[in-house]
Short mmCIF file of C-alpha atoms in Angstrom, two decimals:
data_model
loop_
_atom_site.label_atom_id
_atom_site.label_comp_id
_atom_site.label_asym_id
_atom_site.label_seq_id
_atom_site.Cartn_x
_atom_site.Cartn_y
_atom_site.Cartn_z
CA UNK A 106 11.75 -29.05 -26.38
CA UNK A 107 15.57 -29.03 -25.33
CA UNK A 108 17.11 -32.57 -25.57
CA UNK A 109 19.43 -33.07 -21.98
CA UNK A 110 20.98 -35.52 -21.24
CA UNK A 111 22.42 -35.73 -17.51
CA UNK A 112 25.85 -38.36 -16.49
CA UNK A 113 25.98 -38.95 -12.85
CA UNK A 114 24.30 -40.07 -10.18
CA UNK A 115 25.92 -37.89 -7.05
CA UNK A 116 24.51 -35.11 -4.99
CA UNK A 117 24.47 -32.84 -8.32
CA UNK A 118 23.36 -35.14 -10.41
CA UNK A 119 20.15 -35.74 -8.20
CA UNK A 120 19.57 -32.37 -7.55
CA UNK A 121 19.83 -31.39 -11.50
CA UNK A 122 17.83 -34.65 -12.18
CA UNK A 123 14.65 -33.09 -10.09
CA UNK A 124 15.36 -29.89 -11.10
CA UNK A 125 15.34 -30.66 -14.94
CA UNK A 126 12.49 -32.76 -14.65
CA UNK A 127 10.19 -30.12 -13.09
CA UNK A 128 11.36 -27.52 -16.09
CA UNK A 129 9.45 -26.54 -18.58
CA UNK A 130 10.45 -26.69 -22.21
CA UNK A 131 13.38 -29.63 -21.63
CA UNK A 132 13.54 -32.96 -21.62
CA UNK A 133 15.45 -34.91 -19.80
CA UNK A 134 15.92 -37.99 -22.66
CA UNK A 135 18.65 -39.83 -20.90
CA UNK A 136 21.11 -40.63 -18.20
CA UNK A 137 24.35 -42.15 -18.08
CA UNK A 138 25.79 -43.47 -14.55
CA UNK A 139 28.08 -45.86 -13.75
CA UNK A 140 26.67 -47.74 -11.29
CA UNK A 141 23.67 -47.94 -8.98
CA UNK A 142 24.15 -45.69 -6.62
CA UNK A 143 21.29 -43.33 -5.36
CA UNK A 144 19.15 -44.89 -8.17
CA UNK A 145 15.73 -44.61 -5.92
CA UNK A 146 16.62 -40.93 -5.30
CA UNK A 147 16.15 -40.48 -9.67
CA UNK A 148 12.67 -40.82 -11.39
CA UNK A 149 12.29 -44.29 -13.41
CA UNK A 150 11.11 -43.01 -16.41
CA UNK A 151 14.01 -41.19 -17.90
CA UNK A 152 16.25 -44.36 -19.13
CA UNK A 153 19.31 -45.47 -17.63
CA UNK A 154 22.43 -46.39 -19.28
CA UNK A 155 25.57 -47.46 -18.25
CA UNK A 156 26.83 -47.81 -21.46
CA UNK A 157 28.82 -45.00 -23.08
CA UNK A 158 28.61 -46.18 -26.74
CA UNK A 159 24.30 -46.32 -26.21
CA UNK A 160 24.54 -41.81 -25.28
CA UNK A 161 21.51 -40.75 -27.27
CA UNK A 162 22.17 -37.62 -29.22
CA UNK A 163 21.08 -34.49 -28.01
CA UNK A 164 21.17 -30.83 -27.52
CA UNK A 165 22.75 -30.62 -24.14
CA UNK A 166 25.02 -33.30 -22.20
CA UNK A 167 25.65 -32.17 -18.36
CA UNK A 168 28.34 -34.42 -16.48
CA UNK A 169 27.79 -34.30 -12.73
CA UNK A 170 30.69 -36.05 -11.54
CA UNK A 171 33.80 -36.11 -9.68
CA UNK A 172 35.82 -32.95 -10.30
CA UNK A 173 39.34 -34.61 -11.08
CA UNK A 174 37.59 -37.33 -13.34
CA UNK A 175 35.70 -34.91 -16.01
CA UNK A 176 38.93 -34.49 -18.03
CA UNK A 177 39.23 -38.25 -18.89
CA UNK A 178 35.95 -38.10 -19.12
CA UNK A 179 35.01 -35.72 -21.40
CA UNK A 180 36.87 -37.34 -24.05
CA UNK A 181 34.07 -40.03 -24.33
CA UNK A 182 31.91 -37.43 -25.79
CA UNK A 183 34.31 -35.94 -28.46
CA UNK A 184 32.30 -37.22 -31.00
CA UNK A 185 28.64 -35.61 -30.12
CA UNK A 186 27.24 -32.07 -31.93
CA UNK A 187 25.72 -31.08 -28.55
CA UNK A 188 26.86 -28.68 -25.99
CA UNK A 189 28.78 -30.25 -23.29
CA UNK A 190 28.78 -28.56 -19.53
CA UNK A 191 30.49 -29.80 -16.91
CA UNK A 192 28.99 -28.47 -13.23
CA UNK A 193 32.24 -28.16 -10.82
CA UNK A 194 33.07 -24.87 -9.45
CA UNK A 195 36.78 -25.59 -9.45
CA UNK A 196 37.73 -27.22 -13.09
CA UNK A 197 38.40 -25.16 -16.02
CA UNK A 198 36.18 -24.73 -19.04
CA UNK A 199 38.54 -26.09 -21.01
CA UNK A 200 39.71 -29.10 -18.91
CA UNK A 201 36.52 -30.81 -21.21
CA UNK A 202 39.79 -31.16 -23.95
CA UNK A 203 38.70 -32.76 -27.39
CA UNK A 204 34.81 -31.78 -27.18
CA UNK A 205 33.86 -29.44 -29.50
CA UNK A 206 30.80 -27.32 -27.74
CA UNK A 207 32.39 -26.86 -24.13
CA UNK A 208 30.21 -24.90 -21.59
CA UNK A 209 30.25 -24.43 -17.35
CA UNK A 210 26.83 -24.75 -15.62
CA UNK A 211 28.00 -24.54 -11.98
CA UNK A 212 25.39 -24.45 -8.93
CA UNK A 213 26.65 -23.00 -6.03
CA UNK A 214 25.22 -24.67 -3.18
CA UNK A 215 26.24 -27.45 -1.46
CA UNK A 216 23.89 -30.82 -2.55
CA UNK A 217 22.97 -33.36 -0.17
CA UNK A 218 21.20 -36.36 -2.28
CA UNK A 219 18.59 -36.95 0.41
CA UNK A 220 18.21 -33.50 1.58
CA UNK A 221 15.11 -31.27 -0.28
CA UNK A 222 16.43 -27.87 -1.81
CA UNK A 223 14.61 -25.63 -4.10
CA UNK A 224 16.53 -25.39 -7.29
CA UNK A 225 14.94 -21.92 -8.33
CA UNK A 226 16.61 -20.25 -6.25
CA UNK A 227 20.20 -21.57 -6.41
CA UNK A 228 22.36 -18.78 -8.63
CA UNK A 229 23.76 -20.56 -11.04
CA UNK A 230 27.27 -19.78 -13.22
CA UNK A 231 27.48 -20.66 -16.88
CA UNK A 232 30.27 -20.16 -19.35
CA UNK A 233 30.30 -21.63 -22.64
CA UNK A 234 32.90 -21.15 -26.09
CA UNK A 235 30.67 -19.65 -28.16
CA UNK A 236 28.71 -16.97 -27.58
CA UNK A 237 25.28 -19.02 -29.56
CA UNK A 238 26.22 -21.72 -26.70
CA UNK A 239 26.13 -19.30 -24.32
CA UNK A 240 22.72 -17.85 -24.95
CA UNK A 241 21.78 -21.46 -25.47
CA UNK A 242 22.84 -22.08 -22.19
CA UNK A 243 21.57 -19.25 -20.53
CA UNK A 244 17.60 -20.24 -21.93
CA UNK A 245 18.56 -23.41 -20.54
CA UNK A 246 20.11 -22.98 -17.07
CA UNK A 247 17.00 -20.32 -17.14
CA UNK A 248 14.47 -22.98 -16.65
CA UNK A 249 15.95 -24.45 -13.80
CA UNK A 250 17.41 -21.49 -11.35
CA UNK A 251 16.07 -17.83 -11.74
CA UNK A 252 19.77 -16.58 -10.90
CA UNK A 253 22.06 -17.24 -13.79
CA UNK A 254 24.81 -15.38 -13.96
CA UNK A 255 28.06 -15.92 -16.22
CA UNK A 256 31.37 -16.00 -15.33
CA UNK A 257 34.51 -16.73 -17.27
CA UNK A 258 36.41 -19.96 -15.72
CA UNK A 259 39.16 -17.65 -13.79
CA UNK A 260 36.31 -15.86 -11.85
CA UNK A 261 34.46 -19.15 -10.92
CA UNK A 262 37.45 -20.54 -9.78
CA UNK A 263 37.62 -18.19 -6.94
CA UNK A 264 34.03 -18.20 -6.42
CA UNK A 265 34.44 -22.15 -6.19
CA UNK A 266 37.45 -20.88 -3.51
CA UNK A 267 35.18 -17.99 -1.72
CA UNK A 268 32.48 -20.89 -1.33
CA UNK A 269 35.31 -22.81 0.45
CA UNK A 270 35.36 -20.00 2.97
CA UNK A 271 31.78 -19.19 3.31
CA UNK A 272 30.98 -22.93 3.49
CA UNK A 273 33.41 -25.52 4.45
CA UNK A 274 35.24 -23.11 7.06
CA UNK A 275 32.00 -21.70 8.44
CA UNK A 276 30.83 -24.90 9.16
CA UNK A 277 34.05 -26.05 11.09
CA UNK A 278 33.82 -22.97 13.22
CA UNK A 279 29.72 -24.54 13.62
CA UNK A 280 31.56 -27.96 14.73
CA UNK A 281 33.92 -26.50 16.74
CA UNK A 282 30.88 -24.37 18.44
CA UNK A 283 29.24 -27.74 18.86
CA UNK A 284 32.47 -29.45 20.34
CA UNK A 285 32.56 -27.31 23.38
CA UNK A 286 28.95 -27.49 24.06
CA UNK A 287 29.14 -31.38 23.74
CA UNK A 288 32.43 -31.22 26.49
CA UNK A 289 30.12 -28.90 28.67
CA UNK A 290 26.93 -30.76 28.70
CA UNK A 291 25.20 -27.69 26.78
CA UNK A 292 22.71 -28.36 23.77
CA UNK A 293 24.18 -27.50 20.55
CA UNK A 294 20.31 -26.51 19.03
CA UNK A 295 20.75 -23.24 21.43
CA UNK A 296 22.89 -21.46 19.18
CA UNK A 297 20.59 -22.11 16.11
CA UNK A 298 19.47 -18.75 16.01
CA UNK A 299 22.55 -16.69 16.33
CA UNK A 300 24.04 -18.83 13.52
CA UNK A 301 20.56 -18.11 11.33
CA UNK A 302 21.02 -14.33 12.71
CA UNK A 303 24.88 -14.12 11.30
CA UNK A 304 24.07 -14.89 8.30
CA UNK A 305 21.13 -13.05 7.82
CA UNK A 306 23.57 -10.24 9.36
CA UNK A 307 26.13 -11.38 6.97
CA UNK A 308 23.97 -10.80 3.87
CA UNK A 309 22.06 -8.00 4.96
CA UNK A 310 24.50 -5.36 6.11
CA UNK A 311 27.76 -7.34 4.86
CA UNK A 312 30.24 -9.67 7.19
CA UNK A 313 32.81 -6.63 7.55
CA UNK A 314 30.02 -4.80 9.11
CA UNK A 315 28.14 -7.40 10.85
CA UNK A 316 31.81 -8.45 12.81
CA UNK A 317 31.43 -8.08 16.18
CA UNK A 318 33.39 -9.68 19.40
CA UNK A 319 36.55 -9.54 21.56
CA UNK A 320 38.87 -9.92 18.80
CA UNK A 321 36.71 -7.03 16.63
CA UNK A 322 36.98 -4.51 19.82
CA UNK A 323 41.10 -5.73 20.35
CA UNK A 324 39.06 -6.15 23.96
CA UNK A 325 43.07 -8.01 24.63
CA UNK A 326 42.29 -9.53 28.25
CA UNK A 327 39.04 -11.07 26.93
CA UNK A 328 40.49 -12.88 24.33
CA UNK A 329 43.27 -13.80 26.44
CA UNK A 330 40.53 -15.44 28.93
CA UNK A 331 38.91 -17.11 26.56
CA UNK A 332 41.80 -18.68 24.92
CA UNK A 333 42.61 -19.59 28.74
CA UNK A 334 39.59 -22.05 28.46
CA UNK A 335 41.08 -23.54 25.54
CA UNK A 336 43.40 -26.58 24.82
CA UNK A 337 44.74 -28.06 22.09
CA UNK A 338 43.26 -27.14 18.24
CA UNK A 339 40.67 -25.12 19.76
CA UNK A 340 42.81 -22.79 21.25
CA UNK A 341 45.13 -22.34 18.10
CA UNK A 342 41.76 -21.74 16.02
CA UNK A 343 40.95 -19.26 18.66
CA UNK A 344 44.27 -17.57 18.61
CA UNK A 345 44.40 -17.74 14.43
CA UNK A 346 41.06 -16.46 13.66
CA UNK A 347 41.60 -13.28 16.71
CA UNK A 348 44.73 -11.95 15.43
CA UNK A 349 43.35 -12.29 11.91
CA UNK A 350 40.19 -10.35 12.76
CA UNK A 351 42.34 -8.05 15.43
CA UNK A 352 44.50 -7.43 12.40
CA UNK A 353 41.72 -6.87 9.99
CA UNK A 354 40.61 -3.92 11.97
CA UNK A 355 42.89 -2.93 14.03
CA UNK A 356 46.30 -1.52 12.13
CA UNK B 144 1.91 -7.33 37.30
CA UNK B 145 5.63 -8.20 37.77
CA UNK B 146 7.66 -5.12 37.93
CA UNK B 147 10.29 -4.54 35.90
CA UNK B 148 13.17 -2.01 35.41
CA UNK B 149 15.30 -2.40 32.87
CA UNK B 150 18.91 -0.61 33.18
CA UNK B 151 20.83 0.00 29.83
CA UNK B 152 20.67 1.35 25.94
CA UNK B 153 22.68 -0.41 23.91
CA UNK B 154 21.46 -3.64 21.41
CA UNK B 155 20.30 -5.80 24.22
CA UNK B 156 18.36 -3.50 26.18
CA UNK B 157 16.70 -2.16 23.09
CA UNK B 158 15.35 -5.55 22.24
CA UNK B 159 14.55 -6.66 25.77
CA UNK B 160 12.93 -3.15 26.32
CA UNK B 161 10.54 -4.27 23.07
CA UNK B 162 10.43 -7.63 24.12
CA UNK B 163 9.21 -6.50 27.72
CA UNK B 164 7.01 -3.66 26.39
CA UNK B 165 5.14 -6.39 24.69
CA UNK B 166 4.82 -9.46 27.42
CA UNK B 167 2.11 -10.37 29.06
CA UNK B 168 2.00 -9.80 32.93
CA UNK B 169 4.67 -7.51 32.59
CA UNK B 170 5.27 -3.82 33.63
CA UNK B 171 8.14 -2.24 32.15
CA UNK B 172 7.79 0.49 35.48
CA UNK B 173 10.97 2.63 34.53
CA UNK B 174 14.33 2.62 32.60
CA UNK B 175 17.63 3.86 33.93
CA UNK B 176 20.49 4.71 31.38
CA UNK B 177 22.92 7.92 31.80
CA UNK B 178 22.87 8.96 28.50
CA UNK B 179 20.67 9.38 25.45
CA UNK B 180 22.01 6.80 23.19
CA UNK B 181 19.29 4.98 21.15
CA UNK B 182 16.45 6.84 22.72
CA UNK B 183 14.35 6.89 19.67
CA UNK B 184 14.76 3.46 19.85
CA UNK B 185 12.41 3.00 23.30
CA UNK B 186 8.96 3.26 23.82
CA UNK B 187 8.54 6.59 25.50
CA UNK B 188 5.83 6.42 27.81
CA UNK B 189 8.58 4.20 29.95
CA UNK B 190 9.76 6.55 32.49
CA UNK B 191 12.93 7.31 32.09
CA UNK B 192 15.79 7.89 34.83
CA UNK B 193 19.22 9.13 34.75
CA UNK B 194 20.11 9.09 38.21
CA UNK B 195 20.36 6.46 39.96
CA UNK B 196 19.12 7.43 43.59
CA UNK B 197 15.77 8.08 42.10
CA UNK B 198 15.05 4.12 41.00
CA UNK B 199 11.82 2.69 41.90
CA UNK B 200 11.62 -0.56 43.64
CA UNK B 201 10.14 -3.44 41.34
CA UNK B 202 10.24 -7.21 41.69
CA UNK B 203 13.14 -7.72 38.79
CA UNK B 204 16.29 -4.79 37.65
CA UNK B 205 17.62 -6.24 34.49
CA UNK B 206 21.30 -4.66 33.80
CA UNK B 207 21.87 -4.84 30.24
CA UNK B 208 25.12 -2.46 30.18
CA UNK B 209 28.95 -3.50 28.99
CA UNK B 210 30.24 -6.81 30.28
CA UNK B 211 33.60 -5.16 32.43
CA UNK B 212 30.93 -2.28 33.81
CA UNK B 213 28.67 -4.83 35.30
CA UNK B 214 30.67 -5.67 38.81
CA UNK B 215 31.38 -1.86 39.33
CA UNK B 216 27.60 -1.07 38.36
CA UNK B 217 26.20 -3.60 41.05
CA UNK B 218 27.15 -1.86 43.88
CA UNK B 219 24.63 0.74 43.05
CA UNK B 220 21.85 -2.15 43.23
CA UNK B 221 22.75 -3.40 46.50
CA UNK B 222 20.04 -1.93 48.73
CA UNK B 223 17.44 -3.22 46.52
CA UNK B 224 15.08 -5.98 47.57
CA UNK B 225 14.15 -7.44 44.13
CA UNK B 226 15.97 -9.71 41.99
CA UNK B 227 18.92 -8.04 40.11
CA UNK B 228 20.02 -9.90 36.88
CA UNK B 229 22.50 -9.07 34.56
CA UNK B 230 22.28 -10.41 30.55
CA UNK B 231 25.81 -10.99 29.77
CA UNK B 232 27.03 -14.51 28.38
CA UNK B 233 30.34 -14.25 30.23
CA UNK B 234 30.37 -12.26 33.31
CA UNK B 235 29.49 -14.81 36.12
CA UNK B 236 26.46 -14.56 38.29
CA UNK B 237 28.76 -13.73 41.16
CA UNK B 238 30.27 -10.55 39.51
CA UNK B 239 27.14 -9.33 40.87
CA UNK B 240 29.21 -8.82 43.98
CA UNK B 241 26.82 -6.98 47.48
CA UNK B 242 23.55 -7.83 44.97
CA UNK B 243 21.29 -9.43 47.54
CA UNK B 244 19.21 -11.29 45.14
CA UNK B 245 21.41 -12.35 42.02
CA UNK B 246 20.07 -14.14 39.01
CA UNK B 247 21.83 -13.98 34.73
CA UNK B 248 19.54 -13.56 31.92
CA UNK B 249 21.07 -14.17 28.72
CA UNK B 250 19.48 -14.25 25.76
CA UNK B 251 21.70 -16.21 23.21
CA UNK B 252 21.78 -13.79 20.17
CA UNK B 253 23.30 -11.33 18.37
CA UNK B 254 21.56 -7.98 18.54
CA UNK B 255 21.57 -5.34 15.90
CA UNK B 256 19.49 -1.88 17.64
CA UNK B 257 18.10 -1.45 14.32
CA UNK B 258 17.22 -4.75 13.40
CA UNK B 259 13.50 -6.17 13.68
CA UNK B 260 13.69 -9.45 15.79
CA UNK B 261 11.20 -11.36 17.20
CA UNK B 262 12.42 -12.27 20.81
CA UNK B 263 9.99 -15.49 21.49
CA UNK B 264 12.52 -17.39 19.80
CA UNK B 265 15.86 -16.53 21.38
CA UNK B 266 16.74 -19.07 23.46
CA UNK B 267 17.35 -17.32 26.99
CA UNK B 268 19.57 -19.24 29.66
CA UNK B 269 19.21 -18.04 33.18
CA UNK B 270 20.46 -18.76 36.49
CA UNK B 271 19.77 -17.48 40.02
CA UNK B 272 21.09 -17.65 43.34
CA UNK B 273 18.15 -18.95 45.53
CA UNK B 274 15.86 -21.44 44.26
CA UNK B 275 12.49 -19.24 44.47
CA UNK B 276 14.11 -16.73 42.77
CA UNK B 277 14.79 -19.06 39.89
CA UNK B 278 11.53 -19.91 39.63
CA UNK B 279 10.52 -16.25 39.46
CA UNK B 280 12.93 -15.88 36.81
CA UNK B 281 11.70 -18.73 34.82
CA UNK B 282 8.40 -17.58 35.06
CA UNK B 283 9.52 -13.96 34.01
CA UNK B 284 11.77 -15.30 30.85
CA UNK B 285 8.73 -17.17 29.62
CA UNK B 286 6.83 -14.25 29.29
CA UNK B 287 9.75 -12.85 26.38
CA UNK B 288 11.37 -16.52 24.68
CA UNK B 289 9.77 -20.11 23.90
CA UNK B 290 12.87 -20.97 24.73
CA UNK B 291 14.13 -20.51 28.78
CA UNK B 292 17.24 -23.13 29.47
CA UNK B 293 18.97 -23.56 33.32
CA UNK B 294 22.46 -22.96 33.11
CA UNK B 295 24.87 -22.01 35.65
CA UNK B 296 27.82 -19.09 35.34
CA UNK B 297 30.26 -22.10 34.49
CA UNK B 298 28.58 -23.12 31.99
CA UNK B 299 26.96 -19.96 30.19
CA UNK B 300 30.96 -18.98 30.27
CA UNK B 301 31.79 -22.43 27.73
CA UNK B 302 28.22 -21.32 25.79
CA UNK B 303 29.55 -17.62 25.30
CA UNK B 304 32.70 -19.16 24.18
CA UNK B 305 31.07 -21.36 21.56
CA UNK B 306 29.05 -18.52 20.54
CA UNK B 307 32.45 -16.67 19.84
CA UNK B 308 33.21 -19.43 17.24
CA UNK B 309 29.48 -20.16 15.71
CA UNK B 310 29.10 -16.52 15.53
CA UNK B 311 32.34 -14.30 15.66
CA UNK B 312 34.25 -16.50 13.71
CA UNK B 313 31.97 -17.97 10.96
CA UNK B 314 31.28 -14.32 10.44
CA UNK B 315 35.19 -13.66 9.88
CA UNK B 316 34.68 -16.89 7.71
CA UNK B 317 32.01 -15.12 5.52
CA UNK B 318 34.20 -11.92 5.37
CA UNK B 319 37.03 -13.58 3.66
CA UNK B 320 34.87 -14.93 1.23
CA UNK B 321 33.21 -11.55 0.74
CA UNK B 322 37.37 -10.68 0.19
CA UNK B 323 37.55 -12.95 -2.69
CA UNK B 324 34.64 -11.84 -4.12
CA UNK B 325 35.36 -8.25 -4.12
CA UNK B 326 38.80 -8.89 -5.45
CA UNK B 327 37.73 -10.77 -8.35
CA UNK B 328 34.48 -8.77 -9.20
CA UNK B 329 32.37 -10.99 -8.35
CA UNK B 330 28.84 -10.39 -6.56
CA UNK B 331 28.88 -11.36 -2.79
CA UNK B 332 25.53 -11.94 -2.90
CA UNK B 333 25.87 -15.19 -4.91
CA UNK B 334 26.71 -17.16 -1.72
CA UNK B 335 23.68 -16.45 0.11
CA UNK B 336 21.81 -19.57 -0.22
CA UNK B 337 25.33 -21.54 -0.13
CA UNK B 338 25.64 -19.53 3.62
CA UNK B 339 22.34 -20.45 4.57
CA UNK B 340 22.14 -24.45 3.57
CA UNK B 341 25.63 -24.53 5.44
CA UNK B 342 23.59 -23.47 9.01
CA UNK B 343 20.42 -25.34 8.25
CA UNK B 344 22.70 -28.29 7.41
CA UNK B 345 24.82 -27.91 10.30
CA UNK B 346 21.48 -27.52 12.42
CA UNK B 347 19.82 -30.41 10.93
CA UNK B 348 22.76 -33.08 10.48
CA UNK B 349 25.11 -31.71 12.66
CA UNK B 350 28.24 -29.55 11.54
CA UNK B 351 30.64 -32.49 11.96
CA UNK B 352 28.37 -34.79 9.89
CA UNK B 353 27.80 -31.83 7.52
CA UNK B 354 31.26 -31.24 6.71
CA UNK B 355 32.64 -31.47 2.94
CA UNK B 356 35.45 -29.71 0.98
CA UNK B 357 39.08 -30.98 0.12
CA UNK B 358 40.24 -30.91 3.70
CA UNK B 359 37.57 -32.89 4.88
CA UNK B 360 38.39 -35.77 2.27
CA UNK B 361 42.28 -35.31 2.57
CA UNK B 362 42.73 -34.36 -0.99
CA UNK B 363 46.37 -32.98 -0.30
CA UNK B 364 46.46 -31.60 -4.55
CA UNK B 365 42.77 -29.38 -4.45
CA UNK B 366 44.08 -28.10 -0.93
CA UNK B 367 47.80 -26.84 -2.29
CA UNK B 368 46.21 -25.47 -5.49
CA UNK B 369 43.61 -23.17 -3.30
CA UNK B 370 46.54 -22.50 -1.20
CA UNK B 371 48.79 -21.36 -3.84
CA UNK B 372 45.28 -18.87 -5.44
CA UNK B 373 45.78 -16.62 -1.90
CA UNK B 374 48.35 -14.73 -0.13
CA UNK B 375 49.11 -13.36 3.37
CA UNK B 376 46.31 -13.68 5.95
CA UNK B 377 44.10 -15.31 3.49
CA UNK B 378 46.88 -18.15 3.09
CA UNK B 379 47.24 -18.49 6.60
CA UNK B 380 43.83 -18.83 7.51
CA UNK B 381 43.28 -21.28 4.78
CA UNK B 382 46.04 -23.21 5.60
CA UNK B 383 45.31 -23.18 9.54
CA UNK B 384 41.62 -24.56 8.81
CA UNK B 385 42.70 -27.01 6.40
CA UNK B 386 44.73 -28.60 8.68
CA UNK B 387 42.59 -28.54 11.33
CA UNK B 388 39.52 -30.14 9.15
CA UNK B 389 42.51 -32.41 8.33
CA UNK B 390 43.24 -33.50 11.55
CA UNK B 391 40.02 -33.69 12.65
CA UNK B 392 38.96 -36.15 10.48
CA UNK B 393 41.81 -37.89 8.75
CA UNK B 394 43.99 -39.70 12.12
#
């Protein structure tokens, strides 16, 4: 049995929590949080602390927490033999400073606490110091998500930055979608399966090929009529993302 | 038996020729299209026409050609005494022009020729001139979708336009990131389930409610670092959705 203990309590940290719990071969022996939040979304039985100077000892320490806090952080667990991982996309291996076993063990998805995902299929990124960490941590992430894959800190920093794109921008384009059919009196759920079918589309024959549209034909006096309907951000979106598209395939 | 002609090749009339080959109380009576494009792609005991003075009558002609052909094509339907719709999101029903009996059938989707799709759940908005003829039409979408919605030309014209951003755009969202990947040798294919959690999120909570990422919570130092990682378009698209998250939620 792998000793784990998990420190957090956010949308990682209850994700990992389930996740861990549900693996075979590791044991989730502690966790460290704060405060209170999302304690009914964690199962009872693995004990809580809130003390730092009570951190049992153990093979594996994961810190789910805010990205611009793990460097302070990680200092309170200079002094343990385990491996250390932090789980942000964005923050540097070796942000983790004074602690001597550093690893990565980044899920790319994007967690809601109260929203059900299966782990097993969430590809995972690990990086760790030493290559024995690294197979450790490869077993380890193993039992969680059947996609682990490693990646040095440079490369996972623009994954973390291509997930910005494929996530966080995608989904404004969603809202702005839903903003015009909210001004027009027009159900949002309508377009449900043409955003399911893009990215299908997206994976399946990749997003260069899958592009269609106006802007993708440089059909000019479409987009022009469309950006007619427009006012305000909308219409600079519009304009933006049509001469970056018109440009992309159009030179 | 409602009698159907379908007029067309391209994605659309592939599917609807499928969809229609498969309804229930439908006859599929003939198909007009003046070239051979895609013909392996239709069921060939249709009869099929390429000239135009040798259509049958039938109760319904669905035009499933180009957008800017459709006003010029309708002049060719103009002696006919059944309902002519077209299928395009944007052209209004009155493009339609000397039709005597005009009605819009749109089905809300993106349509690949050569991808499986089952029709019964594309939602379908139509719209017709006289109110008997709606009701035909109704009755006559029903047979293809679950999922027939009223909505008149002014209207379909906003949905077309939110289309463009929940499926045009988010596409161009998911190309950058495929960008990023490439550039940095990293596999594309990682951000699948990230891609698909962002439109079942969006779908289930709403986009705006959905939203995360730097812009969303202001954080002016993550932002400038991603900014400073790109270059050129990349930069500027970044920078253009950043603000407008930015605006959008921090006034």
């Amino acid at each position: 049995m792998t000793r784990a203990i998990l420190l957090g309590s956010g949308n990682v940290a209850v994700h990992l929590a389930r996740a861990l719990g549900a693996a075979e071969g590791i044991s989730l022996v502690q966790r460290y949080a704060r405060g209170n939040s999302n304690a009914e979304l964690f199962d009872p039985s693995v004990p809580l602390t809130s003390d730092l100077g009570a951190l049992l000892e153990a093979e594996i320490y994961i810190i789910a927490i805010k990205d611009d806090q793990i460097p302070a952080f990680a200092e309170n667990l200079a002094s343990f033999h385990g491996l250390v991982v932090h789980t942000s996309g964005s923050v540097a291996m070796q942000q983790l400073g004074p602690v001597r076993r550093k690893g990565v063990l980044y899920p790319i998805q994007s967690f809601s606490a109260r929203r059900a995902l299966d782990f097993t299929g969430v590809p995972v990124a690990i990086e760790a110091e030493k290559p024995e960490d690294l197979a450790l941590l490869k077993a380890f992430a193993s039992t969680i998500s059947d996609r682990v894959y490693e990646l040095a800190s440079a490369q996972r920093k623009m994954l973390h930055l291509a997930a910005v794109f494929a996530n966080n921008f995608s989904n404004h384009m969603f809202a702005q979608a839903e903003k015009i059919c909210a001004e027009n009196d027009i159900s949002f759920k309508l377009l449900g399966p043409l955003m399911e079918e893009t990215v299908d589309k997206a994976l399946d024959m990749g997003p260069k090929e899958a592009q269609t549209g106006p802007a993708r034909r440089d059909d000019k006096a479409v987009v022009h009529r469309q950006m007619d309907l427009l006012e305000g951000d909308l219409k600079i979106l519009y304009k933006t993302l049509s001469d970056s598209i018109s440009s992309q395939f159009n030179q």
